[in-house]
Amino acid sequence: MRKRPYSFLQIPAILGVAMICLSLPVVAQTAAKQKPVKGRWMDSSWSPDERASLVLKEMTLDEKISLLHGTGMEGISPISPLAIHSNGGAGCSIGVPRLGIPNIQMSDAAYGVRQSGENGRYSTALPSNVGAAASWDPNAAYEYGALIGRELRDQGYNMSLGGGVNVTREPRNGRTFEYMGEDPILAGTMVAQLIRGTQAQHVIGDIKHYALNDQESGRNAVNVNVDKRSMRESDLLAFEIGVAQGDPAAVMCSYNRVNGDYACENSYLLTDVLKKDWKYKGFVVSDWGGTHSAEKASAAGLDHEEPGEYFYGDPLKKAVQSGKVPMAEFDEHVHRVLRSMFASGVIDDPPQKSVVDVMGGLDVAQKIEEQSIVLLKNEGNQLPLSSSVSSIAVIGAHSDVGMISGGGSAQVDPPGGNAIKPRGQGRTHWQDEIWFPTSPLRSIKAKAPQAKVVHDPGTDPSSAAAVAKSADVAIVFAYQWESEGMDLPTLGLQHNQNELISAVAAANPHTVVVLETGTATLMPWIGQVSAVLEVWFPGSRGAEATANVLFGDVNPSAKLPMTFPKSDADLPHTTIVKPPKESIPNEADPNHWKQVLEGLPAFQIKYDEGLKVGYKWYDAENKPVLFPFGYGLSYTTYSYSGLKVTPGDKVTVSFTVQNTGNREGGEIAQVYASLPASTGEPPKRLIGWSKVRLKPGESKEVSVEVDRKYLSIFNVQQNAWQLVPGDYNIMAGSSSQALPLKQSVTLQ
Ligand code: BGC
């Protein structure tokens, strides 16, 4: 069961209650309807902190409480009559109109603005976040975030709930598509730019889910056991970089427990690390139903409860009145919310509802997808296809009508509804497989107008093989759908798709596989096919972008942000730990949300692989992989030479990359380091990269400045990053397993 706030259709039913509430002390109205407010806090020449302090002094206790919680959501919490002021998004917190403080209108926005279907609006679907991470391009991430910020504003929202950056410890996690891969430096850098892009549009940005919400199974109950050094150097490092470089106005704490305490009442995570060590100035908002107490959560550093007021309404008010929550602690929560509102510009420049720039959004989505598609195999230069090819079989995965998207609270609604039958159902439904109306068949036909292009649904491997046999080339589209609220049982393809690919490959030696997945995929058929493209969940213009890569109008340049293992058995945990019955809320009980809020019995996961996340695991365990982290081919080739490492405040790593083929392309040149053996670190870690565009034959010197923190370990005794003096091996090349340049350097 899943939740959403009141839709507009329900509003008349609650209008009566709302009228009664007009006499409540806090009455929300949109800022636009207010007379201009006079007050020194409205003067933007003061700093956000000063402005927050000034307005805080004017506020009553009820007004303060109101800014610290939401107005409810069906199936998760009771709904306040004030929910009538919701803009239709996942959250709405009531502001203080008499003081010029607007409501906070929150919308999910992982790869685009959610709930546009039920609100009668339009949103662009960008490629899934993991796909954007495959571009390794911080500018693309910024554009991604900026598009989300613009569309949020156009739809009347002033806060994004995007910014997912949990590192991929468990690639079967159903939300892997919403995150940015397995490396904390890549993920943190990319999410920071996404947040900056969003906030530049004067929208409150968010980073989530803090922290270690690495599987969906039993997420409201699970207790993650992990040692401090491992979390600081992996999962938390992604957030540390995201916070330092992206400066998000909000951090969403996660559902799970970490080392005993729920993340949203975990003083180590919220206060010691986030607010003290990282000097975070924004506010912490709980994931929806992730608040479990008033006093404990407040003391631990939770600033705002969503979606309701089960703890941060009356219970918090009473705790403040009785002195159980000190006034200074309480005021700090309010100060943080206000500060974020001033800092992000939502008070000085509130959103004006407008028409989304559909065409502009489609162009951005396509451009980013073209940079996100990873070419994994290309035997005998099968790709690019020639536009003079005479016959093509297009097979599988609804490739005649659409391409798959990621589900859950990230879901963007396709225009016209789901592209597969039954069509035209309006809003999307929780955990339906949703296909965007971007047709690979049509895009392929457009690229090769003279060719005979035939389609087969791929539901019967033998008839697909018969269709493939008579074509020059067979392109099999295969998918793995993912969603919040579930995990994958395996990284292997489902619905008979492995059999389909093998049958087609046996019939046609020119078989190309296009994978629409949100995580790594197992490929038992890899030796049988000639080419493989990973296009992820490709967004609104997925088909056009895919066809551009298939036919060589775009030379692929993306690299994997996560390892593709050979089998589930090679993962650190061969199966996902499932919750026992008592840790699962009983959805038959209409009050099951109370069981969640009041705390389900914990079950345990031990991340005993510790520091060995992603490629660090396979390296350390000497496990061969299918495709390594950082891997991706191009239609041209590159060579690397002349490595120079210069120690200093930053360590400068320079080398030359040459395009040795005959097409222009973009190469993501990567730099890794092995730390001194005494540190006990996995064999290597990514420390930087540079994306360089090169014409055929052209060479460029690449220079990567490496932050010393990226070469450090986290010393738990000193609670500080420490660069351990010794010999460091610096390596550069085209993937984590193709590093032709190596140089040792002594650092202290
Ligand atoms: C998800 C969050 C989301 C929130 C609001 C939760 O279930 O975990 O990522 O922002 O719902 O929809």
PDB file of N, CA and C and ligand atoms in Angstrom, residues 2-3 73 90 108 114 161 175 178 208-209 219 252 255 287-288 409 484, ligand 1:
ATOM      1  N   ARG A   2       0.451   2.243  -0.689  1.00  0.00           N
ATOM      2  CA  ARG A   2       1.268   3.425  -0.672  1.00  0.00           C
ATOM      3  C   ARG A   2       0.394   4.622  -0.754  1.00  0.00           C
ATOM      4  N   LYS A   3       0.718   5.545  -0.388  1.00  0.00           N
ATOM      5  CA  LYS A   3       0.360   6.794   0.133  1.00  0.00           C
ATOM      6  C   LYS A   3       0.511   7.918  -0.840  1.00  0.00           C
ATOM      7  N   MET A  73      -0.296  12.149   4.854  1.00  0.00           N
ATOM      8  CA  MET A  73      -0.364  11.386   3.600  1.00  0.00           C
ATOM      9  C   MET A  73      -1.138  10.095   3.830  1.00  0.00           C
ATOM     10  N   ALA A  90       4.412  15.179  -2.592  1.00  0.00           N
ATOM     11  CA  ALA A  90       4.521  14.226  -1.487  1.00  0.00           C
ATOM     12  C   ALA A  90       4.457  14.906  -0.129  1.00  0.00           C
ATOM     13  N   ASP A 108       8.594  14.742  -4.971  1.00  0.00           N
ATOM     14  CA  ASP A 108       9.633  13.813  -5.394  1.00  0.00           C
ATOM     15  C   ASP A 108      10.120  14.243  -6.763  1.00  0.00           C
ATOM     16  N   ARG A 114       7.509  14.160  -9.945  1.00  0.00           N
ATOM     17  CA  ARG A 114       6.536  13.078  -9.793  1.00  0.00           C
ATOM     18  C   ARG A 114       5.096  13.619  -9.755  1.00  0.00           C
ATOM     19  N   LEU A 161      12.635  16.533  -3.622  1.00  0.00           N
ATOM     20  CA  LEU A 161      12.992  15.390  -2.778  1.00  0.00           C
ATOM     21  C   LEU A 161      13.891  14.427  -3.553  1.00  0.00           C
ATOM     22  N   ARG A 175      16.151   0.271  -5.557  1.00  0.00           N
ATOM     23  CA  ARG A 175      16.296   1.696  -5.860  1.00  0.00           C
ATOM     24  C   ARG A 175      17.671   2.033  -6.448  1.00  0.00           C
ATOM     25  N   GLU A 178      17.970   4.878  -8.738  1.00  0.00           N
ATOM     26  CA  GLU A 178      17.816   6.241  -8.211  1.00  0.00           C
ATOM     27  C   GLU A 178      19.116   6.790  -7.642  1.00  0.00           C
ATOM     28  N   LYS A 208      19.595  12.393  -0.220  1.00  0.00           N
ATOM     29  CA  LYS A 208      18.940  11.310   0.523  1.00  0.00           C
ATOM     30  C   LYS A 208      19.547   9.967   0.134  1.00  0.00           C
ATOM     31  N   HIS A 209      19.307   8.861   0.818  1.00  0.00           N
ATOM     32  CA  HIS A 209      18.624   8.680   2.089  1.00  0.00           C
ATOM     33  C   HIS A 209      19.723   8.408   3.084  1.00  0.00           C
ATOM     34  N   ARG A 219      12.917  -2.287   5.040  1.00  0.00           N
ATOM     35  CA  ARG A 219      13.634  -1.022   5.253  1.00  0.00           C
ATOM     36  C   ARG A 219      13.190  -0.275   6.505  1.00  0.00           C
ATOM     37  N   MET A 252      17.634  14.245   3.770  1.00  0.00           N
ATOM     38  CA  MET A 252      16.568  13.329   4.201  1.00  0.00           C
ATOM     39  C   MET A 252      17.203  12.125   4.898  1.00  0.00           C
ATOM     40  N   TYR A 255      14.977   5.359   6.430  1.00  0.00           N
ATOM     41  CA  TYR A 255      14.050   4.554   7.217  1.00  0.00           C
ATOM     42  C   TYR A 255      14.739   3.624   8.221  1.00  0.00           C
ATOM     43  N   ASP A 287      12.562  10.714   6.240  1.00  0.00           N
ATOM     44  CA  ASP A 287      11.847  10.029   5.168  1.00  0.00           C
ATOM     45  C   ASP A 287      10.410   9.796   5.648  1.00  0.00           C
ATOM     46  N   TRP A 288       9.541   9.536   4.707  1.00  0.00           N
ATOM     47  CA  TRP A 288       8.092   9.528   4.972  1.00  0.00           C
ATOM     48  C   TRP A 288       7.701   8.382   5.917  1.00  0.00           C
ATOM     49  N   SER A 409       8.481   6.133  -5.588  1.00  0.00           N
ATOM     50  CA  SER A 409       8.297   7.584  -5.461  1.00  0.00           C
ATOM     51  C   SER A 409       9.118   8.342  -6.490  1.00  0.00           C
ATOM     52  N   GLU A 484      11.184   1.320  -5.953  1.00  0.00           N
ATOM     53  CA  GLU A 484      11.160   1.454  -4.505  1.00  0.00           C
ATOM     54  C   GLU A 484      10.201   0.402  -3.937  1.00  0.00           C
TER      55      GLU A 484
HETATM   56  C1  BGC B   1      10.777   7.518  -0.125  1.00  0.00           C
HETATM   57  C2  BGC B   1      11.410   8.866  -0.329  1.00  0.00           C
HETATM   58  C3  BGC B   1      10.380   9.820  -0.888  1.00  0.00           C
HETATM   59  C4  BGC B   1       9.204   9.886   0.054  1.00  0.00           C
HETATM   60  C5  BGC B   1       8.111  10.813  -0.406  1.00  0.00           C
HETATM   61  C6  BGC B   1       9.514   7.614   0.677  1.00  0.00           C
HETATM   62  O1  BGC B   1       8.843   6.392   0.676  1.00  0.00           O
HETATM   63  O2  BGC B   1      11.691   6.658   0.504  1.00  0.00           O
HETATM   64  O3  BGC B   1      12.508   8.764  -1.184  1.00  0.00           O
HETATM   65  O4  BGC B   1      10.956  11.073  -1.088  1.00  0.00           O
HETATM   66  O5  BGC B   1       8.634   8.598   0.194  1.00  0.00           O
HETATM   67  O6  BGC B   1       7.401  10.259  -1.459  1.00  0.00           O
END
